[in-house]
C-alpha cells in the first residue's frame, strides 16, 4: 500500500474554506484531516459541527476527524451522520476506551486512537487488533505550526512491532510538525499516513507540496 497524505484543515484559510477544500479535492491527497478542539482537553478551540458539516458537504475525499475533546462518546452518532470516515479519539480522554472504540464501529466508522507525546504505544497492546488507526502525536495537541518531537521515530518503530506481533492491520498516522523534510524518515520508520497542516497550506503551491509528499518513498533502513 502506498502511503497516505492527510492535509490538516486547521491551517486552511477559514474565510475561504470551500476554496481550500476544493483545492485539496483536486490534489493527490488521500484524506481531509479535521481537528476538533474543545478548549478543555486542549487549550484551543477550532471546528464545531457546522464547520465540519460544511467541509463534509464539499469534500470528495474521506474525512479523518481528530477529536481533541473530553467525553467524545456523546458525539459519536453526530459524526457518523456527517459521513465521517475515521473518528479518532484521544487515549488520554477516554476512561473506557474499548467501549468508545466499539461505539465508533457500531456507528459505522473506522476507529482511531491518538496518543499524546508522553503516552507509551504499548498501552494499546490489549486493544490494537480493534483499532483501524493509531495517530501518534508528534507535537502536544492544540496548535498547528509546532516543532516536531524527535522521539516520535522510536514510537513509530515500537508501534510497528506491536502491530506485527499482534497480527493487526492498524494504520500508523503521524500528526504535528510533519512535512516534506521528515516524511521519508517517518515512512522508513513504519508510518502509513502523514498529517500536515502548515507544511501544506503554508506553502505557495499546496497542491505541489501534496504531490511532493505523495512522491516521497521510504528508504529501508540497513
Ligand atoms: C495539532 C493538530 C494537528 C495540526 C498539525 O493539535 O492535531 O493536526 O493541525 O499542524 P502542523 O502540521 O502545522 O503541525
Ligand atoms: Zn490532528
XYZ file of C-alpha atoms and ligand atoms in Angstrom:
237
model
C 0.000 0.000 0.000
C 1.250 3.424 -0.878
C 1.325 5.908 1.996
C -1.470 8.374 2.630
C -1.363 12.158 2.913
C -3.918 13.989 5.040
C -3.787 17.800 4.823
C -4.931 19.347 8.117
C -7.613 21.960 7.529
C -6.592 23.701 10.753
C -4.036 25.509 8.596
C -6.514 26.342 5.811
C -7.960 29.813 5.304
C -11.197 29.635 7.339
C -12.611 32.591 5.434
C -12.111 30.645 2.216
C -12.755 27.145 3.462
C -14.703 25.977 0.411
C -11.900 27.183 -1.862
C -9.309 25.305 0.180
C -11.431 22.139 0.380
C -11.812 22.203 -3.401
C -8.082 22.744 -3.802
C -7.419 19.580 -1.767
C -10.154 17.726 -3.685
C -8.164 18.452 -6.839
C -4.858 17.345 -5.290
C -3.331 13.900 -4.772
C -4.230 13.998 -1.063
C -5.996 10.952 0.359
C -7.973 12.306 3.335
C -9.037 15.586 4.908
C -7.711 15.808 8.476
C -10.171 17.787 10.611
C -9.027 18.861 14.091
C -11.830 19.324 16.595
C -10.760 21.061 19.836
C -12.902 21.911 22.838
C -10.809 24.335 24.888
C -10.831 21.761 27.739
C -8.783 18.762 26.632
C -6.524 21.160 24.737
C -6.013 24.899 25.249
C -7.622 25.898 21.948
C -10.987 25.791 20.166
C -11.281 25.015 16.447
C -14.108 23.461 14.413
C -17.657 22.915 15.680
C -20.303 20.769 13.974
C -21.498 23.430 11.496
C -17.949 23.807 10.170
C -17.354 20.063 9.907
C -20.717 19.735 8.138
C -19.706 22.463 5.684
C -16.430 20.663 4.973
C -18.290 17.351 4.536
C -20.613 18.977 2.008
C -17.759 19.934 -0.323
C -15.104 17.292 0.385
C -14.779 14.468 -2.144
C -12.233 12.551 -0.059
C -12.765 10.780 3.279
C -12.842 12.860 6.463
C -10.284 11.880 9.094
C -11.648 13.603 12.190
C -9.289 14.048 15.154
C -11.244 14.751 18.336
C -9.212 16.635 20.929
C -12.139 16.783 23.323
C -13.286 15.330 26.625
C -16.295 12.985 26.619
C -16.091 12.123 22.907
C -18.687 9.331 23.290
C -21.566 11.768 23.354
C -20.798 12.996 19.817
C -20.107 9.685 18.011
C -23.512 9.432 16.329
C -23.411 13.063 15.234
C -20.109 12.486 13.410
C -21.449 9.298 11.854
C -24.381 11.296 10.466
C -21.931 13.687 8.801
C -20.437 10.728 6.941
C -17.079 10.827 8.744
C -14.733 8.002 7.694
C -12.214 7.820 10.577
C -13.146 9.046 14.016
C -10.089 9.348 16.242
C -10.341 9.886 19.991
C -7.537 10.536 22.466
C -6.332 7.734 24.722
C -5.935 10.323 27.476
C -9.564 11.485 27.161
C -11.232 8.062 27.407
C -11.733 6.130 30.658
C -13.419 3.295 28.779
C -11.529 3.244 25.520
C -12.654 -0.247 24.493
C -16.289 0.788 24.815
C -15.659 4.008 22.870
C -13.957 2.109 20.033
C -16.853 -0.352 19.882
C -19.324 2.529 19.738
C -17.428 4.140 16.829
C -17.527 0.850 14.914
C -21.204 0.313 15.749
C -21.908 3.756 14.270
C -20.291 2.596 11.001
C -16.987 4.470 11.178
C -13.350 3.415 11.338
C -11.897 3.872 14.821
C -8.668 5.673 15.623
C -6.854 6.402 18.870
C -4.437 9.315 19.223
C -1.549 9.273 21.707
C -0.049 12.370 23.272
C 3.755 12.624 23.175
C 4.069 11.271 26.751
C 1.862 8.215 26.198
C 3.623 4.918 25.544
C 2.420 2.967 22.497
C 2.409 -0.309 24.456
C -0.589 0.920 26.465
C -2.563 -0.058 23.354
C -1.373 -3.672 23.307
C -4.686 -5.118 24.546
C -6.768 -3.158 22.054
C -4.550 -2.834 18.998
C -6.408 -5.512 16.977
C -9.587 -3.437 17.366
C -8.063 -0.236 16.011
C -8.103 0.862 12.382
C -5.653 3.661 13.081
C -3.290 4.955 15.742
C -2.390 8.625 15.500
C 0.963 9.337 17.117
C 1.070 12.977 18.122
C 4.461 14.389 17.248
C 3.611 17.704 18.955
C 1.497 18.452 22.005
C -2.029 18.759 20.585
C -3.810 22.079 20.351
C -1.979 24.147 17.765
C -0.587 23.920 14.270
C 2.897 25.028 13.291
C 4.777 23.474 16.232
C 8.164 21.784 16.197
C 8.273 18.038 15.527
C 9.276 15.964 18.589
C 12.143 13.656 17.658
C 11.247 10.721 19.922
C 8.374 10.073 17.501
C 10.600 7.879 15.294
C 11.156 5.438 18.154
C 7.431 5.416 18.924
C 6.643 4.587 15.290
C 9.094 1.685 15.328
C 7.716 0.380 18.663
C 4.147 0.632 17.400
C 5.074 -1.145 14.147
C 6.481 -4.019 16.196
C 3.367 -4.188 18.356
C 1.105 -4.252 15.282
C 3.148 -7.069 13.695
C 3.330 -9.042 16.960
C -0.468 -8.968 17.267
C -1.087 -9.600 13.533
C -3.101 -6.381 13.433
C -3.784 -4.273 10.319
C -3.776 -0.911 12.126
C -2.523 2.115 10.202
C 0.050 4.398 11.836
C -0.625 8.110 11.351
C 1.721 10.908 12.416
C 0.381 14.327 13.334
C 2.295 17.507 14.094
C 5.309 19.197 12.565
C 5.264 16.857 9.568
C 6.266 17.958 6.062
C 8.444 17.105 3.074
C 11.571 17.391 5.272
C 10.747 14.460 7.573
C 8.236 12.464 5.503
C 10.801 9.983 4.227
C 12.224 9.215 7.691
C 8.733 8.719 9.107
C 7.756 6.358 6.292
C 11.001 4.431 6.744
C 10.216 4.071 10.461
C 6.856 2.488 9.557
C 4.303 5.297 9.243
C 1.409 4.809 6.794
C -0.362 8.183 6.912
C 1.097 11.675 7.319
C -0.912 14.661 8.511
C 0.435 18.068 7.523
C -1.098 21.474 8.125
C 1.300 24.377 7.874
C 3.720 22.412 5.687
C 0.974 22.167 3.045
C -1.217 25.266 3.418
C 1.714 27.495 4.331
C 3.448 26.894 1.010
C 2.977 28.833 -2.187
C 1.528 25.823 -4.003
C -0.194 23.401 -1.583
C -1.157 21.038 -4.429
C 2.519 20.708 -5.425
C 3.508 20.098 -1.798
C 0.948 17.292 -1.528
C 2.370 15.850 -4.748
C 5.890 16.051 -3.337
C 4.825 14.284 -0.129
C 2.985 11.591 -2.139
C 6.085 11.020 -4.249
C 8.254 10.537 -1.151
C 9.363 6.953 -0.756
C 10.561 5.144 2.316
C 14.163 4.053 2.379
C 14.598 0.676 4.014
C 16.952 1.018 6.947
C 20.023 -1.162 6.684
C -2.454 19.682 16.382
C -3.316 19.071 15.324
C -2.647 18.899 14.032
C -2.215 20.190 13.386
C -0.946 19.900 12.666
O -3.092 19.600 17.603
O -3.767 17.794 15.727
O -3.425 18.133 13.118
O -3.160 20.709 12.504
O -0.431 21.093 12.211
P 1.036 21.217 11.650
O 1.163 20.241 10.521
O 1.123 22.640 11.232
O 1.986 20.867 12.778
Zn -4.755 16.494 14.204
